[in-house]
CSV table of C-alpha atoms in Angstrom, one decimal:
chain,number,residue,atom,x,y,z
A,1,UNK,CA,84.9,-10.0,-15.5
A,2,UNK,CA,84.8,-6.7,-16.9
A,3,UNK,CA,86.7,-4.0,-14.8
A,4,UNK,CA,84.1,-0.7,-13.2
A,5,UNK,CA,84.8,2.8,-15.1
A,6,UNK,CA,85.6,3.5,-12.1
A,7,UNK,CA,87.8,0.6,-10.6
A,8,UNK,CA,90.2,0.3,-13.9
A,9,UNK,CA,92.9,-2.3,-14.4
A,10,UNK,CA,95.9,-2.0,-13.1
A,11,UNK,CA,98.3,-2.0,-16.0
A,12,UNK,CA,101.7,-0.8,-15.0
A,13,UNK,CA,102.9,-1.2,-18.5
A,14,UNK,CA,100.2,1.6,-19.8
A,15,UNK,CA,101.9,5.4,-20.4
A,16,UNK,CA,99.3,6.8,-17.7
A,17,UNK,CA,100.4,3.9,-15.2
A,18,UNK,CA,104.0,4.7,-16.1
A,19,UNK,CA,103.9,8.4,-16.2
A,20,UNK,CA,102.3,8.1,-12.6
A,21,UNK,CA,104.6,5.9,-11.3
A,22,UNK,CA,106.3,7.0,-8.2
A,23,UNK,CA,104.7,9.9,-7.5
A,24,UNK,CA,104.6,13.3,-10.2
A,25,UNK,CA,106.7,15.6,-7.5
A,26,UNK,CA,109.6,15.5,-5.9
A,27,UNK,CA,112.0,17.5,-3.1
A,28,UNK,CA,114.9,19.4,-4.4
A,29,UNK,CA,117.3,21.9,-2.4
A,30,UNK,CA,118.0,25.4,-4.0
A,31,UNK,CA,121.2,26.1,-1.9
A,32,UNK,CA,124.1,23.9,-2.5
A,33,UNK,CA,125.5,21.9,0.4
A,34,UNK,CA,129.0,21.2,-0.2
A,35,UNK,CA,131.7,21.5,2.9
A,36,UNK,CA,130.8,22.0,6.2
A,37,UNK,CA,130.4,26.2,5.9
A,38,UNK,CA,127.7,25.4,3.6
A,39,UNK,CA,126.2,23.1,6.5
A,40,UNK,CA,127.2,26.1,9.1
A,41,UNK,CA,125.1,28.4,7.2
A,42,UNK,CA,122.3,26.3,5.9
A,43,UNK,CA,122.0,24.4,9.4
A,44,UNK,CA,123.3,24.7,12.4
A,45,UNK,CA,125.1,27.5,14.2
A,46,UNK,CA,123.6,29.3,10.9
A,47,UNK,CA,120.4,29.1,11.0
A,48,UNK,CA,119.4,29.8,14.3
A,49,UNK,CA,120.0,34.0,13.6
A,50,UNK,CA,117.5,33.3,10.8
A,51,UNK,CA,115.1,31.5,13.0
A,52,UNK,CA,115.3,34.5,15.7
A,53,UNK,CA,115.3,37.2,13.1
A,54,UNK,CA,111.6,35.6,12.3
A,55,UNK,CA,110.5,34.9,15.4
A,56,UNK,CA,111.0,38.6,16.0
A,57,UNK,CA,109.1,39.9,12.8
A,58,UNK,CA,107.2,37.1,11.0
A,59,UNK,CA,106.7,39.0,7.9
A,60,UNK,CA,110.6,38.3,7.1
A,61,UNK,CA,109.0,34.5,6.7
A,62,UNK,CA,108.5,35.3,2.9
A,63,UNK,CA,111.8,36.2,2.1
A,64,UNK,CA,114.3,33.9,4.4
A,65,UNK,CA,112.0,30.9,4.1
A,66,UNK,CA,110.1,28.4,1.1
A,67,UNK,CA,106.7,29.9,2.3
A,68,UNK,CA,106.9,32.8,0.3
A,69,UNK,CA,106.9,30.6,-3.1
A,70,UNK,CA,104.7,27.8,-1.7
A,71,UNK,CA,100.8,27.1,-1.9
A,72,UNK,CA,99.1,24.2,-0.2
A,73,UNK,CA,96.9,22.2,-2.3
A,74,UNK,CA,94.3,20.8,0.1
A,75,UNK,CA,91.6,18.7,-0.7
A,76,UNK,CA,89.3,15.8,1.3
A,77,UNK,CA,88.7,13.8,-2.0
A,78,UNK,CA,85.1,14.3,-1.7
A,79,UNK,CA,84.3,15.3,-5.0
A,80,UNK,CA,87.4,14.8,-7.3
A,81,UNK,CA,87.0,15.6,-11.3
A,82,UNK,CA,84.4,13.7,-12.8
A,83,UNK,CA,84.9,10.8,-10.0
A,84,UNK,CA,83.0,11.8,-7.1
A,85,UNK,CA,84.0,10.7,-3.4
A,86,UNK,CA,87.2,9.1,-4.1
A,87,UNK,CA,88.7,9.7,-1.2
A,88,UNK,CA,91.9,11.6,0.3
A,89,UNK,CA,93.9,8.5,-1.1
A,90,UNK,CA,92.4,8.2,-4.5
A,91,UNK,CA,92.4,12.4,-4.9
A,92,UNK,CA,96.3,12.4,-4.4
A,93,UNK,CA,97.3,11.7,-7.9
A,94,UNK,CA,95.0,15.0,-8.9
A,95,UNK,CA,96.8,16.9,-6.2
A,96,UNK,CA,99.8,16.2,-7.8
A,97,UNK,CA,99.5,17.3,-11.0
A,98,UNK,CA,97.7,20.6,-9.5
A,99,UNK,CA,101.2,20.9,-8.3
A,100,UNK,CA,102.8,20.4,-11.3
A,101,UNK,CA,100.9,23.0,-13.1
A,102,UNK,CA,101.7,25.5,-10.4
A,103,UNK,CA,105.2,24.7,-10.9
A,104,UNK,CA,104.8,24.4,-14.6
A,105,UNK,CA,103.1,27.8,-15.8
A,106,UNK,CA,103.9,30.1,-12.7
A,107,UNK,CA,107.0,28.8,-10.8
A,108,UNK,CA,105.4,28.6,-7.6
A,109,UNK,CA,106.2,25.3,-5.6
A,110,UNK,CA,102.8,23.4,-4.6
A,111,UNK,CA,102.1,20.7,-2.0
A,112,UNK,CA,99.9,18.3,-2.1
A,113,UNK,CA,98.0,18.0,1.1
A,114,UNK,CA,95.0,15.2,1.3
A,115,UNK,CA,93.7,14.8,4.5
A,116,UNK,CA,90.6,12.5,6.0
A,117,UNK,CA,87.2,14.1,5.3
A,118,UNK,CA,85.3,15.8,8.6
A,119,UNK,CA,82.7,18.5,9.5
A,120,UNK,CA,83.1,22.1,8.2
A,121,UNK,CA,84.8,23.1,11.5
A,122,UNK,CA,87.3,20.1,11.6
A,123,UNK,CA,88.4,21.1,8.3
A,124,UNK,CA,88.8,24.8,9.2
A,125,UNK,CA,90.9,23.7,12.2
A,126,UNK,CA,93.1,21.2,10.4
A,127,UNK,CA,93.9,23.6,7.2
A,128,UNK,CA,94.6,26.5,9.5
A,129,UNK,CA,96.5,24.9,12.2
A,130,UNK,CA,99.1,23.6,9.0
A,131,UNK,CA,99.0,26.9,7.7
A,132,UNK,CA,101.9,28.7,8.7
A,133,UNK,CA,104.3,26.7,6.8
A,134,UNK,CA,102.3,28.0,3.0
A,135,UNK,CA,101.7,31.5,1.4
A,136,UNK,CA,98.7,30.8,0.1
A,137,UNK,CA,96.0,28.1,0.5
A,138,UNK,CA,94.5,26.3,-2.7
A,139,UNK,CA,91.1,24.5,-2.1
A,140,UNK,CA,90.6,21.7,-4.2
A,141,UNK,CA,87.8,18.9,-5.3
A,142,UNK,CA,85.8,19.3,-1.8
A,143,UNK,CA,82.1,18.7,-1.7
A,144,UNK,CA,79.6,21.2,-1.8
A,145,UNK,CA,77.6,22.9,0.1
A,146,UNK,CA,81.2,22.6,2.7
A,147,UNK,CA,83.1,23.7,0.6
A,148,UNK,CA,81.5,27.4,0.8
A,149,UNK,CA,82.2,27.5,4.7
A,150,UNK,CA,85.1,25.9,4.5
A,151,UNK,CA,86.9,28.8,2.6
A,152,UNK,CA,84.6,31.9,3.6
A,153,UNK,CA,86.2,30.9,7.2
A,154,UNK,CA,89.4,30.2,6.8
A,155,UNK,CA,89.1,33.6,4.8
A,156,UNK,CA,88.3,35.1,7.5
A,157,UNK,CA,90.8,33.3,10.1
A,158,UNK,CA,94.0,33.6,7.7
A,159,UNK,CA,96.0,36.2,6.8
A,160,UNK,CA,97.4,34.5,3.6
A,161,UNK,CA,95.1,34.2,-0.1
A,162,UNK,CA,92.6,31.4,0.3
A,163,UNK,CA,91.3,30.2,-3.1
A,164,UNK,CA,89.0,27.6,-4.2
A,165,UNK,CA,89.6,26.6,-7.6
A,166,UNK,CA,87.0,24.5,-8.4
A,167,UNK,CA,84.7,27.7,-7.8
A,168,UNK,CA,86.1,30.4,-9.0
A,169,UNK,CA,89.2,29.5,-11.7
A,170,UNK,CA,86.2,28.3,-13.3
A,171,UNK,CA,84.0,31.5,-13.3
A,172,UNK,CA,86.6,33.6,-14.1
A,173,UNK,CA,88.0,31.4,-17.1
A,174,UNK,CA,84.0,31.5,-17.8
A,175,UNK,CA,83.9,35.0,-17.5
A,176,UNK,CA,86.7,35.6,-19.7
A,177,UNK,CA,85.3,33.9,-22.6
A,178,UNK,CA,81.8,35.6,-22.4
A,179,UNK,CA,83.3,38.3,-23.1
A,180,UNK,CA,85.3,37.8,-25.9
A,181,UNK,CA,81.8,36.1,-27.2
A,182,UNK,CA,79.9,38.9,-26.9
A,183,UNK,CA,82.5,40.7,-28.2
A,184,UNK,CA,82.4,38.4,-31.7
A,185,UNK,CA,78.7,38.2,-31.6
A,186,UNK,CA,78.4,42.3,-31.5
A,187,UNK,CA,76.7,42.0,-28.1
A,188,UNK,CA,76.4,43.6,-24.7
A,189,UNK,CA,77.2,41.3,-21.7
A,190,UNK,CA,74.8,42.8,-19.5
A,191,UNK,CA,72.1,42.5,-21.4
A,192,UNK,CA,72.0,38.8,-21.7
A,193,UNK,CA,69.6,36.2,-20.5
A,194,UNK,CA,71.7,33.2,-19.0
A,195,UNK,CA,70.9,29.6,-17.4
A,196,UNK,CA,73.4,28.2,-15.4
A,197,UNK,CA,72.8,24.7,-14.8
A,198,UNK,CA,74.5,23.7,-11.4
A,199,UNK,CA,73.9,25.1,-7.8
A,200,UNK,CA,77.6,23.2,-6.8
A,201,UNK,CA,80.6,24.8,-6.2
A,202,UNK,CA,81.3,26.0,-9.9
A,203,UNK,CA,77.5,27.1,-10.7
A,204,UNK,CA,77.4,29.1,-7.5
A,205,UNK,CA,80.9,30.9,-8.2
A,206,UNK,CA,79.5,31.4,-12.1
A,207,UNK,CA,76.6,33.2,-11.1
A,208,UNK,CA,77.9,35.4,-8.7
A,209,UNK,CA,80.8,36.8,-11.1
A,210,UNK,CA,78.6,37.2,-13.8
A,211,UNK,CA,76.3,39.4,-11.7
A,212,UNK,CA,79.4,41.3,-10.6
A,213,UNK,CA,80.1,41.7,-14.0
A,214,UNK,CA,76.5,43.5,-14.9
A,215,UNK,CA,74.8,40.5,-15.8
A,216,UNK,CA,71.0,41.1,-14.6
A,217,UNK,CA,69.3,38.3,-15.7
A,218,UNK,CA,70.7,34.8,-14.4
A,219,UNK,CA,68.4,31.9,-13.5
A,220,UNK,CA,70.1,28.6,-11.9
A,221,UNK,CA,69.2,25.3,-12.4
A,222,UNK,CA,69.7,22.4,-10.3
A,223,UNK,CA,68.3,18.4,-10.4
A,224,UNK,CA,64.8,19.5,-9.6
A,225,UNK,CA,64.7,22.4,-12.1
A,226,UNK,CA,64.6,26.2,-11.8
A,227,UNK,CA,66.2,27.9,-8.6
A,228,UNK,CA,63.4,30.1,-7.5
A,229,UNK,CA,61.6,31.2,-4.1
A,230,UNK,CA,58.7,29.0,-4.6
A,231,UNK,CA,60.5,26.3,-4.1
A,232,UNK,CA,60.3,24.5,-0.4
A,233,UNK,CA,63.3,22.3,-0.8
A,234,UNK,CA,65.8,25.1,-0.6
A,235,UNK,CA,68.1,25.4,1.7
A,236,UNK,CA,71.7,27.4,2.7
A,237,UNK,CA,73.3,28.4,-0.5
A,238,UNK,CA,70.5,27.9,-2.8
A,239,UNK,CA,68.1,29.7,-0.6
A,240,UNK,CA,70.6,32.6,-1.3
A,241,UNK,CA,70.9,32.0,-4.8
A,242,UNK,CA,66.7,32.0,-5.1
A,243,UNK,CA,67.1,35.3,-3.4
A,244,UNK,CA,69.2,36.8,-6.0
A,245,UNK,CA,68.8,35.4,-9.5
A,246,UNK,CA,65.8,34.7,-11.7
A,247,UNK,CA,64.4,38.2,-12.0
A,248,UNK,CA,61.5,37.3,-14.2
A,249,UNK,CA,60.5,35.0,-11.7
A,250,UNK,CA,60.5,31.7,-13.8
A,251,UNK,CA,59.8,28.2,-12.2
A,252,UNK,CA,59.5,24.4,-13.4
A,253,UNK,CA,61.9,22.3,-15.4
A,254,UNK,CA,65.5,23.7,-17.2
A,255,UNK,CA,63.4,23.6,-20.5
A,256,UNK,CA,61.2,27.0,-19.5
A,257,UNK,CA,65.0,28.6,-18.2
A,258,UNK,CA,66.4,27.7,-21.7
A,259,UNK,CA,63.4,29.4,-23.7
A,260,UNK,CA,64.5,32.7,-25.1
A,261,UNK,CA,68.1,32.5,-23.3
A,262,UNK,CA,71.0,33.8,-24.8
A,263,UNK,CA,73.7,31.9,-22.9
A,264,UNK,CA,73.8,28.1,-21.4
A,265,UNK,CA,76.6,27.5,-18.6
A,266,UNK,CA,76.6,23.8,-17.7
A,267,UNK,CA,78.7,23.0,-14.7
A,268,UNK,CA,76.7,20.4,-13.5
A,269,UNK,CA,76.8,16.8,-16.0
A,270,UNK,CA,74.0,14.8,-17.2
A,271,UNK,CA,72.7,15.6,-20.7
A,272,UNK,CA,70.3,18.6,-21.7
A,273,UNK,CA,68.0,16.7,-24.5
A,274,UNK,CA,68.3,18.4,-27.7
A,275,UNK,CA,64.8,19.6,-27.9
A,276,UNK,CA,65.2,21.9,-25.0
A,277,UNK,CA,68.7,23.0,-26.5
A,278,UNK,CA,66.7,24.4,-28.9
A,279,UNK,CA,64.3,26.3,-27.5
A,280,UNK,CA,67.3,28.8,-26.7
A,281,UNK,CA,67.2,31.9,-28.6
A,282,UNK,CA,69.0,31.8,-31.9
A,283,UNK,CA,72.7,32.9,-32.1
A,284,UNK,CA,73.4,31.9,-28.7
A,285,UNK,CA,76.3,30.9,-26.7
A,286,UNK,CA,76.7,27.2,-24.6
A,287,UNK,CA,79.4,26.5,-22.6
A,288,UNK,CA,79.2,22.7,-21.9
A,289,UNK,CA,82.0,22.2,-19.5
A,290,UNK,CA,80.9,19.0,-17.7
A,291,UNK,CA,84.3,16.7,-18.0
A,292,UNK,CA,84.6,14.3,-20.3
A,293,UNK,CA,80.5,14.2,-21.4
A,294,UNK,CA,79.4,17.8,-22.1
A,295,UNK,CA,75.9,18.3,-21.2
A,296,UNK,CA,75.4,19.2,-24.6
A,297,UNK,CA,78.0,17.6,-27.3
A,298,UNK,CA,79.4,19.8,-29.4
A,299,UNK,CA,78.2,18.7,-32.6
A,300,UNK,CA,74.6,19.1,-31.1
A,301,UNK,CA,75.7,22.4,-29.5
A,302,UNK,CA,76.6,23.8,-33.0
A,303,UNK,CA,73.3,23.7,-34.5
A,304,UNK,CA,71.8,25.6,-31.9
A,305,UNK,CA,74.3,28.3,-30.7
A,306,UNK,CA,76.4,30.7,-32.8
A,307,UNK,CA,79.6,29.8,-29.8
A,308,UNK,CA,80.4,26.8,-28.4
A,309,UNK,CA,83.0,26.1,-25.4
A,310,UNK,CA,83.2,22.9,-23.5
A,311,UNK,CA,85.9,21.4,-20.8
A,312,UNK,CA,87.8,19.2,-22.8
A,313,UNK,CA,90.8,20.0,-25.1
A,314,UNK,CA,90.0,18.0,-28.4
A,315,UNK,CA,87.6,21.1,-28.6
A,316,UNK,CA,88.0,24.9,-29.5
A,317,UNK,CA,87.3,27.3,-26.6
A,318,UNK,CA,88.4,25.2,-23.7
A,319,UNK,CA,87.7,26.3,-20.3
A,320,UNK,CA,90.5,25.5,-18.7
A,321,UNK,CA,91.6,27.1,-14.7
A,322,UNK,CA,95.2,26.3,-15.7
A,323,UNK,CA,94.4,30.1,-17.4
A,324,UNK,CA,93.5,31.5,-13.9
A,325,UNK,CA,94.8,29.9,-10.9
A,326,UNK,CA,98.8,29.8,-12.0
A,327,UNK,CA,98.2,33.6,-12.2
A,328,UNK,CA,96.3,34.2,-9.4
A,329,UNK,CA,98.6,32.7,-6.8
A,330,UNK,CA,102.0,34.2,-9.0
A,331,UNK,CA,100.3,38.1,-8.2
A,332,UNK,CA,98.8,37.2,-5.0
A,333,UNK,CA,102.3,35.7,-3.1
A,334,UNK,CA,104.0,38.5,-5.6
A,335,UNK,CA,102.6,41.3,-4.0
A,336,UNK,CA,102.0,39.8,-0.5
A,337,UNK,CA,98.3,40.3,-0.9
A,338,UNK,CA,96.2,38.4,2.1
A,339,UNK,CA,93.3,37.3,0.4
A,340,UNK,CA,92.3,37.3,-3.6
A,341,UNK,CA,89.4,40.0,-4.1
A,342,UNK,CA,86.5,39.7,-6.0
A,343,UNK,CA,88.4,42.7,-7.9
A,344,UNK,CA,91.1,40.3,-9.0
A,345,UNK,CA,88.8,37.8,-10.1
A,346,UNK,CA,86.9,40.5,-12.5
A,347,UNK,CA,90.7,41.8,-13.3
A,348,UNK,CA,91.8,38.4,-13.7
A,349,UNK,CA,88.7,37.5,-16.0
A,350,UNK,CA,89.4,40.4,-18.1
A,351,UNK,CA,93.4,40.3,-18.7
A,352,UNK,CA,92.5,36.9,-19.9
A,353,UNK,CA,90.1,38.0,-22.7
A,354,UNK,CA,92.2,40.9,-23.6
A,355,UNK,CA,95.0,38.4,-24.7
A,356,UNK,CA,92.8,36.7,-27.7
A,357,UNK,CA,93.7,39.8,-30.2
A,358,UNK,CA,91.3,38.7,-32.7
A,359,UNK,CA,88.3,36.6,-31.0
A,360,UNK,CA,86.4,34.6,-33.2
A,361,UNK,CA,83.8,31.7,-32.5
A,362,UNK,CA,86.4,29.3,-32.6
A,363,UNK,CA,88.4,31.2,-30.3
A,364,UNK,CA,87.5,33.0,-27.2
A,365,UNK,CA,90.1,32.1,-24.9
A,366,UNK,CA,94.1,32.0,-25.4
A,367,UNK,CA,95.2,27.9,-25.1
A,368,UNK,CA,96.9,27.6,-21.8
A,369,UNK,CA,100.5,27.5,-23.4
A,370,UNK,CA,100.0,30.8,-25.1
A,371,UNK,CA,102.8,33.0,-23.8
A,372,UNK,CA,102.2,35.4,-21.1
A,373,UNK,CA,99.3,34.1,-19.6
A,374,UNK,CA,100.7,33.9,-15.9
A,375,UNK,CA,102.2,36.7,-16.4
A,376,UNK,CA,98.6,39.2,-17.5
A,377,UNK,CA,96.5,37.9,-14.8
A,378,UNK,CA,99.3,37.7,-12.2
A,379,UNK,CA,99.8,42.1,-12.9
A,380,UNK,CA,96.7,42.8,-12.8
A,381,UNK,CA,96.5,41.0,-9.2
A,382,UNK,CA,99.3,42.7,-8.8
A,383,UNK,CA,97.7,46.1,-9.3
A,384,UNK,CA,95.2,45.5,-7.6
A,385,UNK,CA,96.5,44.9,-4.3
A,386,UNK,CA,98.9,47.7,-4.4
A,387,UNK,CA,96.0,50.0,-4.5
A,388,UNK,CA,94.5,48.3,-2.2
A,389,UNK,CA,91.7,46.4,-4.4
């Protein structure tokens, strides 16, 4: 019988099952222990003048202590990648190579921390009562619409950078290449008409960065078609986003968003038939990010759209977070910031454009190994928290 896409073979000779195989992470220590001074100092009598020096000012923490280079990477495994409710099990393998990037392209040590799904408040309890031992918290593959309270209060009942990738590494790296798209296409960002299709976690951020960014004219799309006030189905976040996109007032299907729009942002997956590709207006942009099935392939995407950018990395003009988040955390634990902004994310969005010299349609963004990445978005964070931003 024919393994599920979902419930693969176990092949423990395959180069994933081997690369995986005994985790991706591992513990080193980054003082040498070599006589018994070193375990003095490290442990015992030693440490305890640390431990009291802390205990008296906490901020000290960051600088005597891991927790100053360390990020939690939390996630439920409700909705992991492409794979849906997976589980805190299942999502642990993604966790871990969210680690390794961290470690990877910014130096910051990351831990995996899957935990058993619960209610909004369960969640906010268990992340912030493990807290103190991390700098910053990373979010990661939880379900909408929880996921929204789930960071706006642990925002608000932290006093370390709380970030949740899946929303907004995406509409920043998003950001970053309308830009540059504009740029190549001799346009003005404001002044485009875009669809997002998606009122998840990743549509939701999209929209909301773009408007900060002086788009005016953004209509969402979910399963049922146009985000608008007419609608009597609407409920917490996309009662909001009814209340602050579609200016023009547009209802029905995706195919009347898509008529005369400039950009498509697909966050969502399923497939946008080609006919109503089409009926964007010419010279347009689509950004087809569902992961590995585009809601628009590429080759389709072409014959409609002057710029095309997708998810995957057998395609130019990848949106990737590994462009954001690495950077993000580096500027944010850097500068001892307590929360990320929505000043860093527009700063972020933008040090990220301004490395691609020479944009073309084949190439809005830098590739994630293009030197200096990390290092662009983490100053402008930076900056922006020294001046209080």
């Amino acid at each position: 019988m024919a393994a599920s896409p979902l419930v693969p073979f176990v092949d423990p000779e395959s180069p994933v099952f081997r690369a995986h195989e005994g985790g991706k992470l591992g513990v080193h220590a980054t003082k040498p222990l070599r006589d018994r001074d070193d375990l003095s100092l490290l442990y015992t009598p030693g440490v305890a003048e640390v431990s009291l020096a802390i205990a008296a000012d906490p901020s000290l923490s960051s600088r005597y202590t891991a927790r100053g280079n360390t990020v939690a990477v939390i996630s439920d495994g409700t909705a992991v990648l492409g794979l849906g409710d997976i589980g805190p099990l299942g999502a642990m393998p993604v966790m871990e190579g969210k680690a390794v990037l961290f470690k990877h392209f910014a130096g910051i040590d990351a831990v995996p921390v899957v935990m058993e799904t619960g209610t909004v408040d369960e969640l906010v309890d268990a992340i912030a009562r493990i807290a103190p031992s991390y700098g910053g918290i990373n979010l990661e593959d939880i379900s909408a619409p929880r996921c929204f309270d789930i960071e706006e209060q642990l925002k608000e009942r932290l006093d370390i950078p709380v970030f949740h990738d899946d929303q907004h590494g995406t509409a920043i790296v998003v950001l970053a290449g309308l830009l540059n798209a504009v740029r190549v296409l001799d346009r003005r960002l404001p002044e485009q008409r875009v669809v997002v299709s998606g009122a998840g976690a990743a549509g939701v951020a999209v929209t909301k960065l773009l408007q900060r960014a002086g788009v005016r004219d953004v209509v969402v799309c979910d399963s049922r078609g146009i985000i608008s006030p007419s609608r009597q189905d609407l409920t917490g976040h996309k009662s909001r986003l009814a209340a602050s996109t579609n200016p023009r007032g547009l209802s029905g299907r995706i195919s009347t968003a898509l008529t005369g729009a400039d950009v498509y942002i697909g966050v969502s997956g399923g497939t946008v038939p080609e006919d109503e590709v089409a009926l964007m207006a010419p010279g347009g942009m689509i950004f087809a990010l569902a992961n590995p099935t585009p809601e628009v392939h590429p080759d389709v995407a072409h014959r409609h759209a002057a710029i095309v950018a997708t998810g995957r990395s057998d395609f130019p003009n990848q949106i990737n977070n590994v462009l954001a988040f690495p950077g993000i955390f580096r500027g944010a634990l850097d500068s001892g910031a307590p929360r990320i902004t929505e000043a860093m994310k527009l700063a972020a969005a933008h040090a990220i454009a301004d490395l691609v010299e020479e944009p073309s349609a084949e190439c809005i963004v830098p590739s994630v190994f293009q030197e200096g990445v990390t290092d662009s978005v983490a100053s402008a964070v930076v900056a922006l928290a020294r001046s209080g931003r």
